[in-house]
CSV table of C-alpha atoms in Angstrom, one decimal:
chain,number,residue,atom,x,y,z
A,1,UNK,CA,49.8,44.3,92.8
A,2,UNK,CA,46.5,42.6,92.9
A,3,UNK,CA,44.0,44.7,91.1
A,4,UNK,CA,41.0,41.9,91.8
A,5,UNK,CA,41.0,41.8,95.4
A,6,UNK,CA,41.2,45.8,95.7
A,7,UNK,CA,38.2,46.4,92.7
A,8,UNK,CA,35.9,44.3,95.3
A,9,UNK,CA,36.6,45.9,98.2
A,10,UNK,CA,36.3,49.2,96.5
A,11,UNK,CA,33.2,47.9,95.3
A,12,UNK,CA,32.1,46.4,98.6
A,13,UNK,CA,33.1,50.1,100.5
A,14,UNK,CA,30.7,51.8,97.7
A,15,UNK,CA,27.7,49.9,98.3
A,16,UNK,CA,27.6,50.3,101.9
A,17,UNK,CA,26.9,53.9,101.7
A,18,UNK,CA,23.9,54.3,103.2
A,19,UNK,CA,20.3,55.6,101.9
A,20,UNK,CA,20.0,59.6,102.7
A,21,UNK,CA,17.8,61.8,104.0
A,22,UNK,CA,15.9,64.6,101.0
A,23,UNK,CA,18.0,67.4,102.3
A,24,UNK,CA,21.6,65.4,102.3
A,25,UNK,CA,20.6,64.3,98.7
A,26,UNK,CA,20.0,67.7,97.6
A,27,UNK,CA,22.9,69.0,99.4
A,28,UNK,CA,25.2,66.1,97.3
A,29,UNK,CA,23.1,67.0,93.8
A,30,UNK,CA,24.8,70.4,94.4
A,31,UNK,CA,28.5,68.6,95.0
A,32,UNK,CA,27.6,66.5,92.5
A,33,UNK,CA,26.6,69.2,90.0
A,34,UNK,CA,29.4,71.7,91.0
A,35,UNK,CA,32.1,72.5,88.1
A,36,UNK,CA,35.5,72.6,89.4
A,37,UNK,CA,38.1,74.5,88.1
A,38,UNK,CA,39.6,72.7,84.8
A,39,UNK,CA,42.8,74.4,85.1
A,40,UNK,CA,44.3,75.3,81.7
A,41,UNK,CA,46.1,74.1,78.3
A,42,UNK,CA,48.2,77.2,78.9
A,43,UNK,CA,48.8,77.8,82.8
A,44,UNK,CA,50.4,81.3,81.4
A,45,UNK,CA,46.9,82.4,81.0
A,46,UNK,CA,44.9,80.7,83.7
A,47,UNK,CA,42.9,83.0,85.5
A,48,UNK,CA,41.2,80.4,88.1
A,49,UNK,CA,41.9,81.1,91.9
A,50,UNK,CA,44.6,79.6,93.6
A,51,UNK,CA,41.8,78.5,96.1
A,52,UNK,CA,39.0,77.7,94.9
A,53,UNK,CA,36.3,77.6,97.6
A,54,UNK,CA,33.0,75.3,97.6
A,55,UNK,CA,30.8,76.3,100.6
A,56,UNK,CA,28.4,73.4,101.5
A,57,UNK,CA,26.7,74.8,104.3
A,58,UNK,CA,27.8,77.4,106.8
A,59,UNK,CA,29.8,75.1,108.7
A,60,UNK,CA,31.2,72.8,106.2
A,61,UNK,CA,33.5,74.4,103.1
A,62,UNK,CA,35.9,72.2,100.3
A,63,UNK,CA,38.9,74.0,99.2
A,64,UNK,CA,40.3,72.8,95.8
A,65,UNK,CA,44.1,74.1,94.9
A,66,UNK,CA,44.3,75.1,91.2
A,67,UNK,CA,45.3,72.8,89.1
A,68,UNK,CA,48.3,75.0,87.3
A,69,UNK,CA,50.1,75.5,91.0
A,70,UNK,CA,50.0,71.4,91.0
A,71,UNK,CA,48.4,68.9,88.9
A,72,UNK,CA,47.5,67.0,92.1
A,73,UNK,CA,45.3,69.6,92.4
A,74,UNK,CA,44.0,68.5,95.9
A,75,UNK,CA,41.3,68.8,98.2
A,76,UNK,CA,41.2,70.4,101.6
A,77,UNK,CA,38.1,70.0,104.1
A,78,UNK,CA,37.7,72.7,106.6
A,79,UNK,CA,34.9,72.2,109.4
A,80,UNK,CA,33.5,74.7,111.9
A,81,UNK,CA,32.6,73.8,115.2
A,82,UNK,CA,31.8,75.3,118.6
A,83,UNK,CA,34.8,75.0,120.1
A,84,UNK,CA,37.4,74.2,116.9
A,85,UNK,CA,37.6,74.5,113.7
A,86,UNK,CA,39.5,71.8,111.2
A,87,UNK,CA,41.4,72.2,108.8
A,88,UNK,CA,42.4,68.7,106.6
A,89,UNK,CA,45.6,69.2,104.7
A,90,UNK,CA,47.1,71.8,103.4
A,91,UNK,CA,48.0,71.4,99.8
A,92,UNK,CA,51.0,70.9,97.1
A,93,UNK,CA,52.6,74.1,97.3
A,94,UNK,CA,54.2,76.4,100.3
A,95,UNK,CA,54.4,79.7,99.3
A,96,UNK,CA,51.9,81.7,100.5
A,97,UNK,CA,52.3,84.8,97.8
A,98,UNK,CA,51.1,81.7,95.4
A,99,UNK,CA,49.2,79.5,97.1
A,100,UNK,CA,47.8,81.7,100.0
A,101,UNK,CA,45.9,78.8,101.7
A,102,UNK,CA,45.9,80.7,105.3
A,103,UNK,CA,44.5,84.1,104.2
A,104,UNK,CA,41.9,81.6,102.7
A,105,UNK,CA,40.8,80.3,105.6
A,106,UNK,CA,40.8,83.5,107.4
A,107,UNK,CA,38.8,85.1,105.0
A,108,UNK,CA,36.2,82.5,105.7
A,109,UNK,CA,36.5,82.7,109.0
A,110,UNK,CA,36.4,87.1,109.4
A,111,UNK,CA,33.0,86.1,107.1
A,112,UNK,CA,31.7,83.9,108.8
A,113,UNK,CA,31.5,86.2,112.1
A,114,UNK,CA,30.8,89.3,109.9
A,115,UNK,CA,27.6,86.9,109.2
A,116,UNK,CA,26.7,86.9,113.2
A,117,UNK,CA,28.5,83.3,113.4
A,118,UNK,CA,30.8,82.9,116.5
A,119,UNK,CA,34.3,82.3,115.8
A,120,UNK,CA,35.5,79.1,117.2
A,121,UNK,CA,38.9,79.4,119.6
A,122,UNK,CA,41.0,76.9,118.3
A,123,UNK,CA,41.7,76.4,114.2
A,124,UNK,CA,43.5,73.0,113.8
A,125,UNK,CA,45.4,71.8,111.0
A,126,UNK,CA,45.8,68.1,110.6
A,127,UNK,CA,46.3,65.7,107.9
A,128,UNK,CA,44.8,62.4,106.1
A,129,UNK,CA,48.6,61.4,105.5
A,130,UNK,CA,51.4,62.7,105.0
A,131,UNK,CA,52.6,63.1,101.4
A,132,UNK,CA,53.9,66.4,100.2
A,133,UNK,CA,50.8,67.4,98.3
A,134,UNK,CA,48.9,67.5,101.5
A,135,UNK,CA,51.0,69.7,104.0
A,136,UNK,CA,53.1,71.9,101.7
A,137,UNK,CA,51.5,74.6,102.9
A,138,UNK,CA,51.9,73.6,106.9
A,139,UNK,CA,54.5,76.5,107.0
A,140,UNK,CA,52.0,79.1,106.6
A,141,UNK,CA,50.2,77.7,110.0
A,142,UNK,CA,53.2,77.9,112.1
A,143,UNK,CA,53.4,80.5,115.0
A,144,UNK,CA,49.9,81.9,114.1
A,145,UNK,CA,47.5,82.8,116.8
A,146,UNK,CA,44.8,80.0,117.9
A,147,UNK,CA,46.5,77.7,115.3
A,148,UNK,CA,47.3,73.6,116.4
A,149,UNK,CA,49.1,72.3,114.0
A,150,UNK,CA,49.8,68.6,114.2
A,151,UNK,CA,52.6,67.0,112.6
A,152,UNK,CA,52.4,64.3,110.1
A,153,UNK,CA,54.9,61.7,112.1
A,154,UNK,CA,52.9,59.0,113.7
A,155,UNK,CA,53.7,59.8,117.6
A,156,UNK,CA,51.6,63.2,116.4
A,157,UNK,CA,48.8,61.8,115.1
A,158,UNK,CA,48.5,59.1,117.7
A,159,UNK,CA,48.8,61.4,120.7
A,160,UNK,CA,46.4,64.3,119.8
A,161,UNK,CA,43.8,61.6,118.7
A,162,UNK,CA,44.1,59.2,121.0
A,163,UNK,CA,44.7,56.4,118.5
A,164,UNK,CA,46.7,53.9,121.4
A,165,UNK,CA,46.0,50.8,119.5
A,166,UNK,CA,47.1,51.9,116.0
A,167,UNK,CA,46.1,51.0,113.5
A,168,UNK,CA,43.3,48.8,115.1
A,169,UNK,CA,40.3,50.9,116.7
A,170,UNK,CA,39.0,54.6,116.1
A,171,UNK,CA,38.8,57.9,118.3
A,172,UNK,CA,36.1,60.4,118.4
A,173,UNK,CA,37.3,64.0,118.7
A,174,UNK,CA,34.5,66.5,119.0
A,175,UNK,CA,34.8,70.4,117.4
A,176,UNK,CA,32.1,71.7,119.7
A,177,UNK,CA,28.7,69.7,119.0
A,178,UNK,CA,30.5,67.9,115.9
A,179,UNK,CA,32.0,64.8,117.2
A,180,UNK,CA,34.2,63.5,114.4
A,181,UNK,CA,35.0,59.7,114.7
A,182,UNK,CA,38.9,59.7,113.5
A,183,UNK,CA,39.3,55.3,112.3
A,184,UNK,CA,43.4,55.0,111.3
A,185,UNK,CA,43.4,53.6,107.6
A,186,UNK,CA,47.0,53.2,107.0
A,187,UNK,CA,48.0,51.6,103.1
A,188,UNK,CA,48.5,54.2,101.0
A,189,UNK,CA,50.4,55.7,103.3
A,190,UNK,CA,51.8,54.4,107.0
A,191,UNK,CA,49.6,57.2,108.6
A,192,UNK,CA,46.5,57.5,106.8
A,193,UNK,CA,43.8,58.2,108.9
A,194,UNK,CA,39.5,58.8,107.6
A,195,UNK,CA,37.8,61.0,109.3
A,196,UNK,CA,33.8,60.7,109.4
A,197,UNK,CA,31.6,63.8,110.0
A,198,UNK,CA,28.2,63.2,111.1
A,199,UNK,CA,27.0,66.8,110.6
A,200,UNK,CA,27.5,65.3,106.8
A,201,UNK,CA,27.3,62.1,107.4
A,202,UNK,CA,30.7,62.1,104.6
A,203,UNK,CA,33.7,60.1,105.2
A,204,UNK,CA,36.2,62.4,104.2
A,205,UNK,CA,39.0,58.4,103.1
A,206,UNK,CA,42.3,61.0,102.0
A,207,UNK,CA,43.7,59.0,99.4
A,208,UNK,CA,42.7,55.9,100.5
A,209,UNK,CA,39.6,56.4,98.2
A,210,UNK,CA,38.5,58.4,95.3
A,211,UNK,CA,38.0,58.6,91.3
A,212,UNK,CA,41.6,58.0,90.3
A,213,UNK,CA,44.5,55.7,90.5
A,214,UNK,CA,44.6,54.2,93.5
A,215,UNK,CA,48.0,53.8,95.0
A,216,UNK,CA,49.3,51.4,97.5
A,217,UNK,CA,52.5,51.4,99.7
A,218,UNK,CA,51.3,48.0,101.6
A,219,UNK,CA,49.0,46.3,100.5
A,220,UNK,CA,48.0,43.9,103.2
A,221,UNK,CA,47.5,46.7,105.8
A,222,UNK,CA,45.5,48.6,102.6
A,223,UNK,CA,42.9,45.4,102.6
A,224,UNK,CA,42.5,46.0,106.3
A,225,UNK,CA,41.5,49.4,106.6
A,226,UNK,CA,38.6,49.3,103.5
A,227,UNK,CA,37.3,45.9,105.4
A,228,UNK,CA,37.5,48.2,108.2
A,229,UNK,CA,35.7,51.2,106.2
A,230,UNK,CA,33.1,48.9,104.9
A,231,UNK,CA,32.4,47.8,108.0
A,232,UNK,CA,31.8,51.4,109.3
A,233,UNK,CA,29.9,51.7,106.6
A,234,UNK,CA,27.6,49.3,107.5
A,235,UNK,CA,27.2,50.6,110.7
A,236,UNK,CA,27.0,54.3,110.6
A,237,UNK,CA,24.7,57.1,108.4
A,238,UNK,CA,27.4,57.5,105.4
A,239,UNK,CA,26.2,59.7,102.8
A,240,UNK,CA,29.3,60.0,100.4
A,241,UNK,CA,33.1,59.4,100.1
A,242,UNK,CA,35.0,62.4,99.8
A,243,UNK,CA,38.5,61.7,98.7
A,244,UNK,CA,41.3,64.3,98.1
A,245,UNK,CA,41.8,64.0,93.9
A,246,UNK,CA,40.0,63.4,90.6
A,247,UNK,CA,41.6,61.8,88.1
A,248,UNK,CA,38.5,60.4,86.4
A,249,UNK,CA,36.6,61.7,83.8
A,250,UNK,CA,33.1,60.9,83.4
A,251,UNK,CA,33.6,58.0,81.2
A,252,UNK,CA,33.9,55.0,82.6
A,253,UNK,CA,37.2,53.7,83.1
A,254,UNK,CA,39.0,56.4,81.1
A,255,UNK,CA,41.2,58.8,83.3
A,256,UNK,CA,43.6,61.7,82.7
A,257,UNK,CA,47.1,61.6,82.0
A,258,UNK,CA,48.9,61.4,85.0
A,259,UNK,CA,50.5,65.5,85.2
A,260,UNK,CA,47.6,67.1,83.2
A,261,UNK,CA,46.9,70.9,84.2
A,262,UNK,CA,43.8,70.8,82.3
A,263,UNK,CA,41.3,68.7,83.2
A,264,UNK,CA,37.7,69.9,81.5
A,265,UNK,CA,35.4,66.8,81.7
A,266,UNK,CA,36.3,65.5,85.5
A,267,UNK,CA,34.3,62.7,87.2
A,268,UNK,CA,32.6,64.1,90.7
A,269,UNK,CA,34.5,64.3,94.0
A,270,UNK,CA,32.4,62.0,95.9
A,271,UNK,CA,31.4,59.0,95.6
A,272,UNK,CA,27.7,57.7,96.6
């Protein structure tokens, strides 16, 4: 694998996030700031949630699964609009009486109107790709009231977003007055997608790109979707990456070892 040619595009996708407005870059000081969940030395005696929950605003929350259920310990995004809410990937594990990631997203949801909020009609569950450690949990979504789930095969993806020309072009899917712009970003995985939110301004890149080892399943179709990414970079209001793992700590250059359930010194999830 060629490590030059990926380090600048990385590079190149990092410098064309864009300058922020005072309220976005207090908003990210808080991400920034925020202490995840290590997990443990001793996962006997880990007493973390099996979801942890970081609420950004009242529209906008990060689930993190603990680290002792997987040491992928990944990310899920779930955004409220008007009309739908959406729910990106569901985790490393399936069983809800250990990883209860729908009661989760219910709770938030039963708060959320308890708070006078509206709840929207539809709660969809999709996916930045489709590796087990980010739709274990689909099962839990199956048959349940109001719930879309789409699959993680390609004629899925392509049909609900209206992504015709994969993997060239984008889609813009709207939640009710939070019009998402859906780009495919295939390379890690044959049906990566990003997802950009302009409530945020993030681009939420999956495991396309975060603080960690970056793996890639073809690499020339990997090349095109960060010049693709940089590009909307360039041209849209992006305040931060959001990938879906650390592996980083806050040294430079020096990560964890790959399987760790204990992680107390992590790197942030975004990148700026």
């Amino acid at each position: 694998m060629k490590k030059t040619p990926t380090c600048y595009f990385l590079a190149l996708l990092t410098l064309s996030v864009s300058l922020i407005s005072t309220a976005q870059a207090n908003g990210l000081k808080q991400l920034r700031d925020k202490d995840w969940n290590p997990g443990s030395e001793n996962c006997e005696r880990n007493s973390g949630p099996a979801v942890e929950i970081y609420r950004h605003n009242a529209d906008t929350f990060i689930l993190r699964q603990n680290r002792c259920l997987s040491h992928e310990a990944p990310f899920m995004y779930l955004l409220f609009g008007k009309d739908t809410m959406l729910l990106l990937d569901t985790g490393a594990t399936a069983e809800p009486e250990r990883f209860p990631l729908y009661e989760t997203v219910r709770s938030l949801i039963e708060k959320r109107t308890s708070d006078g909020l509206a709840e929207p009609g539809e709660l969809l569950v999709a996916h930045s790709h489709g590796h087990r450690d980010h739709k274990a949990a689909d099962g839990q979504f199956l048959d349940k009231p109001g719930v879309t789930l789409i699959a993680t095969e390609s004629g899925a993806i392509r049909e609900h977003f209206a992504l015709s020309d994969w993997p060239n072009g984008k889609a813009q899917f709207d939640l009710g007055g939070r019009d998402l712009t859906i780009i495919p970003a295939p390379g890690h995985h044959a049906q990566s997608i990003a997802v950009y939110d302009p409530q945020t301004d993030w681009l939420l890149t999956g495991d396309t790109f975060y603080p960690g080892r970056l793996y890639i399943d073809d690499w020339d179709a990997y090349r095109s979707s960060i010049q693709k990414l940089v590009q909307f970079c360039e041209n849209n209001d992006v305040s931060a990456l959001m990938g879906t793992h650390i592996e980083m700590t806050t040294t430079a250059g020096k990560d964890y070892p790959r399987g760790s359930s204990y992680q107390p010194d992590e790197a942030p999830c975004r990148s700026q």
